[in-house]
mmCIF file of N, CA and C in Angstrom:
data_model
loop_
_atom_site.group_PDB
_atom_site.id
_atom_site.type_symbol
_atom_site.label_atom_id
_atom_site.label_comp_id
_atom_site.label_asym_id
_atom_site.label_seq_id
_atom_site.Cartn_x
_atom_site.Cartn_y
_atom_site.Cartn_z
ATOM 1 N N UNK A 1 188.898 -199.622 -50.980
ATOM 2 C CA UNK A 1 188.796 -201.058 -51.087
ATOM 3 C C UNK A 1 187.489 -201.510 -50.445
ATOM 4 N N UNK A 2 186.670 -202.166 -51.208
ATOM 5 C CA UNK A 2 185.382 -202.635 -50.724
ATOM 6 C C UNK A 2 185.573 -203.926 -49.943
ATOM 7 N N UNK A 3 184.981 -203.973 -48.768
ATOM 8 C CA UNK A 3 185.019 -205.171 -47.953
ATOM 9 C C UNK A 3 183.621 -205.495 -47.447
ATOM 10 N N UNK A 4 183.344 -206.776 -47.328
ATOM 11 C CA UNK A 4 182.070 -207.253 -46.835
ATOM 12 C C UNK A 4 182.298 -208.074 -45.579
ATOM 13 N N UNK A 5 181.477 -207.851 -44.584
ATOM 14 C CA UNK A 5 181.560 -208.608 -43.343
ATOM 15 C C UNK A 5 180.184 -209.146 -43.012
ATOM 16 N N UNK A 6 180.055 -210.470 -43.027
ATOM 17 C CA UNK A 6 178.805 -211.113 -42.652
ATOM 18 C C UNK A 6 178.768 -211.337 -41.148
ATOM 19 N N UNK A 7 177.574 -211.300 -40.608
ATOM 20 C CA UNK A 7 177.389 -211.589 -39.201
ATOM 21 C C UNK A 7 175.975 -212.113 -38.992
ATOM 22 N N UNK A 8 175.723 -212.638 -37.821
ATOM 23 C CA UNK A 8 174.394 -213.083 -37.461
ATOM 24 C C UNK A 8 174.188 -214.577 -37.478
ATOM 25 N N UNK A 9 175.167 -215.315 -37.946
ATOM 26 C CA UNK A 9 175.036 -216.758 -37.948
ATOM 27 C C UNK A 9 175.095 -217.329 -36.547
ATOM 28 N N UNK A 10 174.713 -218.583 -36.439
ATOM 29 C CA UNK A 10 174.730 -219.239 -35.150
ATOM 30 C C UNK A 10 174.012 -220.564 -35.191
ATOM 31 N N UNK A 11 173.775 -221.098 -34.012
ATOM 32 C CA UNK A 11 173.099 -222.378 -33.852
ATOM 33 C C UNK A 11 171.644 -222.140 -33.486
ATOM 34 N N UNK A 12 170.746 -222.698 -34.280
ATOM 35 C CA UNK A 12 169.318 -222.556 -34.038
ATOM 36 C C UNK A 12 168.642 -223.899 -34.195
ATOM 37 N N UNK A 13 167.401 -223.946 -33.755
ATOM 38 C CA UNK A 13 166.583 -225.137 -33.906
ATOM 39 C C UNK A 13 165.722 -225.031 -35.158
ATOM 40 N N UNK A 14 165.295 -226.153 -35.668
ATOM 41 C CA UNK A 14 164.381 -226.125 -36.796
ATOM 42 C C UNK A 14 163.137 -225.327 -36.433
ATOM 43 N N UNK A 15 162.662 -224.544 -37.384
ATOM 44 C CA UNK A 15 161.521 -223.684 -37.155
ATOM 45 C C UNK A 15 161.868 -222.310 -36.635
ATOM 46 N N UNK A 16 163.090 -222.118 -36.199
ATOM 47 C CA UNK A 16 163.519 -220.821 -35.677
ATOM 48 C C UNK A 16 163.790 -219.837 -36.803
ATOM 49 N N UNK A 17 164.033 -218.610 -36.405
ATOM 50 C CA UNK A 17 164.364 -217.545 -37.338
ATOM 51 C C UNK A 17 165.732 -216.979 -37.020
ATOM 52 N N UNK A 18 166.338 -216.401 -38.022
ATOM 53 C CA UNK A 18 167.661 -215.816 -37.883
ATOM 54 C C UNK A 18 167.795 -214.711 -38.915
ATOM 55 N N UNK A 19 168.499 -213.668 -38.570
ATOM 56 C CA UNK A 19 168.772 -212.605 -39.527
ATOM 57 C C UNK A 19 170.262 -212.432 -39.702
ATOM 58 N N UNK A 20 170.703 -212.601 -40.922
ATOM 59 C CA UNK A 20 172.088 -212.376 -41.268
ATOM 60 C C UNK A 20 172.265 -210.951 -41.772
ATOM 61 N N UNK A 21 173.419 -210.390 -41.497
ATOM 62 C CA UNK A 21 173.744 -209.051 -41.951
ATOM 63 C C UNK A 21 175.033 -209.073 -42.747
ATOM 64 N N UNK A 22 175.102 -208.208 -43.722
ATOM 65 C CA UNK A 22 176.311 -208.042 -44.514
ATOM 66 C C UNK A 22 176.610 -206.557 -44.584
ATOM 67 N N UNK A 23 177.649 -206.163 -43.908
ATOM 68 C CA UNK A 23 178.040 -204.767 -43.852
ATOM 69 C C UNK A 23 179.073 -204.466 -44.922
ATOM 70 N N UNK A 24 178.804 -203.439 -45.700
ATOM 71 C CA UNK A 24 179.701 -203.031 -46.775
ATOM 72 C C UNK A 24 180.484 -201.816 -46.321
ATOM 73 N N UNK A 25 181.788 -201.881 -46.461
ATOM 74 C CA UNK A 25 182.644 -200.761 -46.104
ATOM 75 C C UNK A 25 183.613 -200.463 -47.235
ATOM 76 N N UNK A 26 184.199 -199.286 -47.191
ATOM 77 C CA UNK A 26 185.192 -198.915 -48.170
ATOM 78 C C UNK A 26 184.661 -198.215 -49.396
ATOM 79 N N UNK A 27 183.366 -197.952 -49.427
ATOM 80 C CA UNK A 27 182.774 -197.294 -50.582
ATOM 81 C C UNK A 27 181.456 -196.655 -50.194
ATOM 82 N N UNK A 28 181.123 -195.581 -50.884
ATOM 83 C CA UNK A 28 179.803 -194.986 -50.763
ATOM 84 C C UNK A 28 178.877 -195.460 -51.866
ATOM 85 N N UNK A 29 179.390 -196.239 -52.794
ATOM 86 C CA UNK A 29 178.594 -196.749 -53.889
ATOM 87 C C UNK A 29 177.656 -197.839 -53.407
ATOM 88 N N UNK A 30 176.584 -198.032 -54.159
ATOM 89 C CA UNK A 30 175.633 -199.092 -53.893
ATOM 90 C C UNK A 30 175.678 -200.081 -55.047
ATOM 91 N N UNK A 31 175.664 -201.363 -54.711
ATOM 92 C CA UNK A 31 175.815 -202.411 -55.718
ATOM 93 C C UNK A 31 174.712 -203.442 -55.599
ATOM 94 N N UNK A 32 174.458 -204.104 -56.722
ATOM 95 C CA UNK A 32 173.661 -205.320 -56.656
ATOM 96 C C UNK A 32 174.411 -206.349 -55.814
ATOM 97 N N UNK A 33 173.676 -207.057 -54.976
ATOM 98 C CA UNK A 33 174.306 -207.993 -54.061
ATOM 99 C C UNK A 33 173.499 -209.274 -53.974
ATOM 100 N N UNK A 34 174.125 -210.272 -53.404
ATOM 101 C CA UNK A 34 173.481 -211.571 -53.305
ATOM 102 C C UNK A 34 173.988 -212.326 -52.092
ATOM 103 N N UNK A 35 173.204 -213.305 -51.696
ATOM 104 C CA UNK A 35 173.595 -214.285 -50.692
ATOM 105 C C UNK A 35 173.721 -215.649 -51.352
ATOM 106 N N UNK A 36 174.802 -216.324 -51.038
ATOM 107 C CA UNK A 36 175.017 -217.703 -51.429
ATOM 108 C C UNK A 36 175.281 -218.521 -50.180
ATOM 109 N N UNK A 37 175.158 -219.822 -50.311
ATOM 110 C CA UNK A 37 175.479 -220.692 -49.190
ATOM 111 C C UNK A 37 176.168 -221.950 -49.700
ATOM 112 N N UNK A 38 176.927 -222.556 -48.810
ATOM 113 C CA UNK A 38 177.615 -223.786 -49.160
ATOM 114 C C UNK A 38 177.667 -224.687 -47.938
ATOM 115 N N UNK A 39 177.107 -225.862 -48.088
ATOM 116 C CA UNK A 39 177.128 -226.863 -47.047
ATOM 117 C C UNK A 39 178.261 -227.842 -47.317
ATOM 118 N N UNK A 40 178.738 -228.536 -46.290
ATOM 119 C CA UNK A 40 179.815 -229.503 -46.488
ATOM 120 C C UNK A 40 179.456 -230.540 -47.536
ATOM 121 N N UNK A 41 180.368 -230.756 -48.463
ATOM 122 C CA UNK A 41 180.160 -231.742 -49.501
ATOM 123 C C UNK A 41 179.232 -231.326 -50.614
ATOM 124 N N UNK A 42 178.760 -230.095 -50.594
ATOM 125 C CA UNK A 42 177.840 -229.613 -51.612
ATOM 126 C C UNK A 42 178.421 -228.400 -52.321
ATOM 127 N N UNK A 43 177.901 -228.153 -53.502
ATOM 128 C CA UNK A 43 178.336 -227.000 -54.270
ATOM 129 C C UNK A 43 177.738 -225.718 -53.710
ATOM 130 N N UNK A 44 178.398 -224.626 -54.005
ATOM 131 C CA UNK A 44 177.856 -223.328 -53.642
ATOM 132 C C UNK A 44 176.496 -223.127 -54.289
ATOM 133 N N UNK A 45 175.564 -222.600 -53.535
ATOM 134 C CA UNK A 45 174.185 -222.493 -53.956
ATOM 135 C C UNK A 45 173.687 -221.058 -53.820
ATOM 136 N N UNK A 46 173.057 -220.580 -54.857
ATOM 137 C CA UNK A 46 172.430 -219.265 -54.805
ATOM 138 C C UNK A 46 171.254 -219.268 -53.840
ATOM 139 N N UNK A 47 171.112 -218.199 -53.087
ATOM 140 C CA UNK A 47 170.028 -218.079 -52.126
ATOM 141 C C UNK A 47 169.094 -216.930 -52.481
ATOM 142 N N UNK A 48 169.642 -215.729 -52.601
ATOM 143 C CA UNK A 48 168.820 -214.557 -52.855
ATOM 144 C C UNK A 48 169.686 -213.441 -53.396
ATOM 145 N N UNK A 49 169.068 -212.522 -54.123
ATOM 146 C CA UNK A 49 169.788 -211.386 -54.674
ATOM 147 C C UNK A 49 168.910 -210.156 -54.629
ATOM 148 N N UNK A 50 169.550 -209.009 -54.602
ATOM 149 C CA UNK A 50 168.838 -207.748 -54.539
ATOM 150 C C UNK A 50 169.585 -206.707 -55.355
ATOM 151 N N UNK A 51 168.836 -205.924 -56.110
ATOM 152 C CA UNK A 51 169.444 -204.889 -56.921
ATOM 153 C C UNK A 51 169.944 -203.750 -56.043
ATOM 154 N N UNK A 52 170.717 -202.869 -56.648
ATOM 155 C CA UNK A 52 171.308 -201.806 -55.849
ATOM 156 C C UNK A 52 170.284 -200.833 -55.298
ATOM 157 N N UNK A 53 169.156 -200.707 -55.959
ATOM 158 C CA UNK A 53 168.091 -199.853 -55.469
ATOM 159 C C UNK A 53 167.161 -200.571 -54.498
ATOM 160 N N UNK A 54 167.217 -201.888 -54.500
ATOM 161 C CA UNK A 54 166.356 -202.671 -53.642
ATOM 162 C C UNK A 54 165.009 -203.008 -54.232
ATOM 163 N N UNK A 55 164.741 -202.575 -55.453
ATOM 164 C CA UNK A 55 163.432 -202.792 -56.049
ATOM 165 C C UNK A 55 163.349 -204.037 -56.919
ATOM 166 N N UNK A 56 164.432 -204.771 -57.043
ATOM 167 C CA UNK A 56 164.423 -206.022 -57.781
ATOM 168 C C UNK A 56 165.030 -207.097 -56.896
ATOM 169 N N UNK A 57 164.248 -208.112 -56.605
ATOM 170 C CA UNK A 57 164.638 -209.157 -55.662
ATOM 171 C C UNK A 57 164.389 -210.517 -56.286
ATOM 172 N N UNK A 58 165.314 -211.430 -56.076
ATOM 173 C CA UNK A 58 165.199 -212.782 -56.595
ATOM 174 C C UNK A 58 165.552 -213.780 -55.509
ATOM 175 N N UNK A 59 164.877 -214.929 -55.535
ATOM 176 C CA UNK A 59 165.113 -215.983 -54.562
ATOM 177 C C UNK A 59 165.276 -217.330 -55.245
ATOM 178 N N UNK A 60 166.075 -218.160 -54.613
ATOM 179 C CA UNK A 60 166.084 -219.550 -55.009
ATOM 180 C C UNK A 60 164.754 -220.186 -54.643
ATOM 181 N N UNK A 61 164.323 -221.141 -55.438
ATOM 182 C CA UNK A 61 163.043 -221.781 -55.196
ATOM 183 C C UNK A 61 162.979 -222.417 -53.809
ATOM 184 N N UNK A 62 164.087 -222.919 -53.342
ATOM 185 C CA UNK A 62 164.111 -223.631 -52.072
ATOM 186 C C UNK A 62 163.858 -222.744 -50.861
ATOM 187 N N UNK A 63 163.997 -221.431 -51.024
ATOM 188 C CA UNK A 63 163.826 -220.537 -49.882
ATOM 189 C C UNK A 63 162.670 -219.563 -50.053
ATOM 190 N N UNK A 64 161.987 -219.610 -51.169
ATOM 191 C CA UNK A 64 160.863 -218.707 -51.392
ATOM 192 C C UNK A 64 159.795 -218.898 -50.318
ATOM 193 N N UNK A 65 159.317 -217.789 -49.810
ATOM 194 C CA UNK A 65 158.312 -217.823 -48.770
ATOM 195 C C UNK A 65 158.870 -217.935 -47.375
ATOM 196 N N UNK A 66 160.151 -218.230 -47.246
ATOM 197 C CA UNK A 66 160.776 -218.378 -45.933
ATOM 198 C C UNK A 66 161.866 -217.338 -45.682
ATOM 199 N N UNK A 67 162.606 -216.981 -46.705
ATOM 200 C CA UNK A 67 163.711 -216.032 -46.570
ATOM 201 C C UNK A 67 163.321 -214.696 -47.188
ATOM 202 N N UNK A 68 163.858 -213.636 -46.630
ATOM 203 C CA UNK A 68 163.619 -212.301 -47.143
ATOM 204 C C UNK A 68 164.932 -211.538 -47.200
ATOM 205 N N UNK A 69 165.283 -211.064 -48.374
ATOM 206 C CA UNK A 69 166.466 -210.238 -48.528
ATOM 207 C C UNK A 69 166.032 -208.775 -48.564
ATOM 208 N N UNK A 70 166.809 -207.935 -47.937
ATOM 209 C CA UNK A 70 166.512 -206.511 -47.913
ATOM 210 C C UNK A 70 167.812 -205.741 -47.766
ATOM 211 N N UNK A 71 167.716 -204.444 -47.936
ATOM 212 C CA UNK A 71 168.912 -203.637 -47.762
ATOM 213 C C UNK A 71 168.560 -202.289 -47.169
ATOM 214 N N UNK A 72 169.504 -201.758 -46.444
ATOM 215 C CA UNK A 72 169.420 -200.430 -45.871
ATOM 216 C C UNK A 72 170.547 -199.637 -46.507
ATOM 217 N N UNK A 73 170.207 -198.814 -47.464
ATOM 218 C CA UNK A 73 171.239 -198.104 -48.201
ATOM 219 C C UNK A 73 171.847 -196.947 -47.419
ATOM 220 N N UNK A 74 171.193 -196.546 -46.351
ATOM 221 C CA UNK A 74 171.793 -195.546 -45.480
ATOM 222 C C UNK A 74 172.940 -196.168 -44.706
ATOM 223 N N UNK A 75 172.707 -197.355 -44.179
ATOM 224 C CA UNK A 75 173.735 -198.072 -43.442
ATOM 225 C C UNK A 75 174.640 -198.882 -44.348
ATOM 226 N N UNK A 76 174.263 -199.000 -45.624
ATOM 227 C CA UNK A 76 174.996 -199.810 -46.588
ATOM 228 C C UNK A 76 175.149 -201.240 -46.080
ATOM 229 N N UNK A 77 174.027 -201.801 -45.718
ATOM 230 C CA UNK A 77 173.974 -203.144 -45.175
ATOM 231 C C UNK A 77 172.871 -203.932 -45.861
ATOM 232 N N UNK A 78 173.157 -205.170 -46.167
ATOM 233 C CA UNK A 78 172.182 -206.087 -46.739
ATOM 234 C C UNK A 78 171.865 -207.155 -45.709
ATOM 235 N N UNK A 79 170.602 -207.532 -45.646
ATOM 236 C CA UNK A 79 170.139 -208.495 -44.661
ATOM 237 C C UNK A 79 169.522 -209.707 -45.340
ATOM 238 N N UNK A 80 169.544 -210.797 -44.627
ATOM 239 C CA UNK A 80 168.820 -211.990 -45.035
ATOM 240 C C UNK A 80 168.053 -212.500 -43.823
ATOM 241 N N UNK A 81 166.753 -212.294 -43.854
ATOM 242 C CA UNK A 81 165.882 -212.809 -42.809
ATOM 243 C C UNK A 81 165.500 -214.239 -43.165
ATOM 244 N N UNK A 82 165.757 -215.147 -42.262
ATOM 245 C CA UNK A 82 165.541 -216.559 -42.488
ATOM 246 C C UNK A 82 164.510 -217.054 -41.480
ATOM 247 N N UNK A 83 163.367 -217.456 -41.977
ATOM 248 C CA UNK A 83 162.292 -217.966 -41.133
ATOM 249 C C UNK A 83 162.063 -219.445 -41.413
ATOM 250 N N UNK A 84 161.433 -220.100 -40.466
ATOM 251 C CA UNK A 84 161.091 -221.519 -40.609
ATOM 252 C C UNK A 84 162.288 -222.340 -41.061
ATOM 253 N N UNK A 85 163.373 -222.172 -40.364
ATOM 254 C CA UNK A 85 164.616 -222.812 -40.766
ATOM 255 C C UNK A 85 164.510 -224.328 -40.705
ATOM 256 N N UNK A 86 165.119 -224.950 -41.688
ATOM 257 C CA UNK A 86 165.176 -226.388 -41.792
ATOM 258 C C UNK A 86 166.620 -226.853 -41.676
ATOM 259 N N UNK A 87 166.790 -228.130 -41.394
ATOM 260 C CA UNK A 87 168.140 -228.673 -41.294
ATOM 261 C C UNK A 87 168.897 -228.513 -42.597
ATOM 262 N N UNK A 88 168.204 -228.559 -43.704
ATOM 263 C CA UNK A 88 168.845 -228.413 -45.000
ATOM 264 C C UNK A 88 169.339 -226.993 -45.261
ATOM 265 N N UNK A 89 168.950 -226.044 -44.422
ATOM 266 C CA UNK A 89 169.435 -224.680 -44.550
ATOM 267 C C UNK A 89 170.807 -224.485 -43.914
ATOM 268 N N UNK A 90 171.277 -225.446 -43.173
ATOM 269 C CA UNK A 90 172.574 -225.329 -42.517
ATOM 270 C C UNK A 90 173.679 -225.215 -43.554
ATOM 271 N N UNK A 91 174.500 -224.206 -43.404
ATOM 272 C CA UNK A 91 175.564 -223.950 -44.365
ATOM 273 C C UNK A 91 176.354 -222.735 -43.910
ATOM 274 N N UNK A 92 177.450 -222.492 -44.585
ATOM 275 C CA UNK A 92 178.125 -221.208 -44.464
ATOM 276 C C UNK A 92 177.485 -220.267 -45.474
ATOM 277 N N UNK A 93 177.038 -219.131 -45.002
ATOM 278 C CA UNK A 93 176.368 -218.155 -45.853
ATOM 279 C C UNK A 93 177.329 -217.024 -46.190
ATOM 280 N N UNK A 94 177.401 -216.703 -47.465
ATOM 281 C CA UNK A 94 178.280 -215.661 -47.960
ATOM 282 C C UNK A 94 177.471 -214.566 -48.643
ATOM 283 N N UNK A 95 177.845 -213.340 -48.407
ATOM 284 C CA UNK A 95 177.295 -212.267 -49.224
ATOM 285 C C UNK A 95 178.327 -211.859 -50.262
ATOM 286 N N UNK A 96 177.844 -211.278 -51.333
ATOM 287 C CA UNK A 96 178.713 -210.958 -52.449
ATOM 288 C C UNK A 96 178.210 -209.722 -53.175
ATOM 289 N N UNK A 97 179.134 -209.022 -53.802
ATOM 290 C CA UNK A 97 178.858 -207.778 -54.504
ATOM 291 C C UNK A 97 179.144 -207.932 -55.988
ATOM 292 N N UNK A 98 178.240 -207.412 -56.797
ATOM 293 C CA UNK A 98 178.489 -207.238 -58.220
ATOM 294 C C UNK A 98 178.852 -205.774 -58.427
ATOM 295 N N UNK A 99 180.125 -205.497 -58.445
ATOM 296 C CA UNK A 99 180.591 -204.126 -58.593
ATOM 297 C C UNK A 99 180.786 -203.720 -60.047
ATOM 298 N N UNK A 100 180.545 -204.639 -60.976
ATOM 299 C CA UNK A 100 180.893 -204.393 -62.363
ATOM 300 C C UNK A 100 179.690 -204.259 -63.294
ATOM 301 N N UNK A 101 178.736 -205.171 -63.175
ATOM 302 C CA UNK A 101 177.684 -205.268 -64.196
ATOM 303 C C UNK A 101 176.327 -204.756 -63.752
ATOM 304 N N UNK A 102 176.074 -204.707 -62.460
ATOM 305 C CA UNK A 102 174.743 -204.376 -61.963
ATOM 306 C C UNK A 102 173.687 -205.255 -62.621
ATOM 307 N N UNK A 103 174.065 -206.514 -62.836
ATOM 308 C CA UNK A 103 173.237 -207.529 -63.494
ATOM 309 C C UNK A 103 172.980 -207.227 -64.959
ATOM 310 N N UNK A 104 173.663 -206.244 -65.492
ATOM 311 C CA UNK A 104 173.396 -205.853 -66.871
ATOM 312 C C UNK A 104 173.737 -206.918 -67.893
ATOM 313 N N UNK A 105 174.805 -207.648 -67.638
ATOM 314 C CA UNK A 105 175.251 -208.662 -68.584
ATOM 315 C C UNK A 105 175.578 -209.986 -67.912
ATOM 316 N N UNK A 106 175.177 -210.146 -66.670
ATOM 317 C CA UNK A 106 175.468 -211.358 -65.917
ATOM 318 C C UNK A 106 174.223 -211.808 -65.175
ATOM 319 N N UNK A 107 174.133 -213.101 -64.948
ATOM 320 C CA UNK A 107 172.997 -213.673 -64.245
ATOM 321 C C UNK A 107 173.085 -213.377 -62.756
ATOM 322 N N UNK A 108 171.961 -213.017 -62.181
ATOM 323 C CA UNK A 108 171.938 -212.659 -60.772
ATOM 324 C C UNK A 108 172.207 -213.846 -59.863
ATOM 325 N N UNK A 109 171.989 -215.061 -60.371
ATOM 326 C CA UNK A 109 172.127 -216.261 -59.557
ATOM 327 C C UNK A 109 173.402 -217.042 -59.845
ATOM 328 N N UNK A 110 174.338 -216.418 -60.510
ATOM 329 C CA UNK A 110 175.594 -217.063 -60.870
ATOM 330 C C UNK A 110 176.737 -216.462 -60.066
ATOM 331 N N UNK A 111 177.514 -217.312 -59.452
ATOM 332 C CA UNK A 111 178.580 -216.834 -58.585
ATOM 333 C C UNK A 111 179.594 -215.953 -59.271
ATOM 334 N N UNK A 112 179.887 -216.238 -60.526
ATOM 335 C CA UNK A 112 180.890 -215.469 -61.243
ATOM 336 C C UNK A 112 180.443 -214.044 -61.534
ATOM 337 N N UNK A 113 179.170 -213.755 -61.351
ATOM 338 C CA UNK A 113 178.681 -212.396 -61.493
ATOM 339 C C UNK A 113 179.258 -211.481 -60.414
ATOM 340 N N UNK A 114 179.577 -212.060 -59.295
ATOM 341 C CA UNK A 114 179.976 -211.307 -58.117
ATOM 342 C C UNK A 114 181.482 -211.375 -57.921
ATOM 343 N N UNK A 115 182.087 -210.231 -57.756
ATOM 344 C CA UNK A 115 183.540 -210.148 -57.708
ATOM 345 C C UNK A 115 184.104 -209.868 -56.323
ATOM 346 N N UNK A 116 183.265 -209.521 -55.382
ATOM 347 C CA UNK A 116 183.713 -209.262 -54.016
ATOM 348 C C UNK A 116 182.872 -210.095 -53.068
ATOM 349 N N UNK A 117 183.532 -210.832 -52.214
ATOM 350 C CA UNK A 117 182.862 -211.775 -51.322
ATOM 351 C C UNK A 117 183.260 -211.553 -49.874
ATOM 352 N N UNK A 118 182.323 -211.818 -48.987
ATOM 353 C CA UNK A 118 182.622 -211.807 -47.574
ATOM 354 C C UNK A 118 183.239 -213.111 -47.128
ATOM 355 N N UNK A 119 183.567 -213.177 -45.858
ATOM 356 C CA UNK A 119 184.247 -214.348 -45.311
ATOM 357 C C UNK A 119 183.298 -215.470 -44.929
ATOM 358 N N UNK A 120 182.024 -215.175 -44.861
ATOM 359 C CA UNK A 120 181.031 -216.176 -44.536
ATOM 360 C C UNK A 120 180.650 -216.182 -43.074
ATOM 361 N N UNK A 121 179.429 -216.610 -42.812
ATOM 362 C CA UNK A 121 178.954 -216.789 -41.450
ATOM 363 C C UNK A 121 178.217 -218.125 -41.368
ATOM 364 N N UNK A 122 178.512 -218.873 -40.336
ATOM 365 C CA UNK A 122 178.006 -220.232 -40.209
ATOM 366 C C UNK A 122 176.603 -220.247 -39.625
ATOM 367 N N UNK A 123 175.726 -220.977 -40.284
ATOM 368 C CA UNK A 123 174.381 -221.224 -39.777
ATOM 369 C C UNK A 123 174.238 -222.717 -39.543
ATOM 370 N N UNK A 124 173.968 -223.076 -38.313
ATOM 371 C CA UNK A 124 173.784 -224.471 -37.947
ATOM 372 C C UNK A 124 172.356 -224.663 -37.461
ATOM 373 N N UNK A 125 171.687 -225.665 -37.979
ATOM 374 C CA UNK A 125 170.294 -225.926 -37.640
ATOM 375 C C UNK A 125 170.187 -227.344 -37.110
ATOM 376 N N UNK A 126 169.657 -227.470 -35.921
ATOM 377 C CA UNK A 126 169.473 -228.773 -35.308
ATOM 378 C C UNK A 126 168.000 -229.008 -35.010
ATOM 379 N N UNK A 127 167.632 -230.270 -34.937
ATOM 380 C CA UNK A 127 166.245 -230.630 -34.671
ATOM 381 C C UNK A 127 165.908 -230.487 -33.201
#
């Protein structure tokens, strides 16, 4: 059974940096994965995605140049480095796995592409 556990969230000031981690357990397989976020009163929003090999990376326009997604396939962990944080970045951040398509027939930035989700980690940004 594949499980995802996000960690690294917390309270930071604008301009600070934070690194989120998503640990994958229950499998030796590697999957395409993504980060999404959801703020109160807002819809779930795509943030970044990475292929199972790590050689294909996509970002939402709002985070390009500030966030970096990466993965360590030895540790089976995906990271989201968040720099120059803004108040608008505050949200619960979720990682997710595409265990079925490897983006072959689904959009990398669509939530329904991903069938396994973590519990989320809260990122709070204050001025």
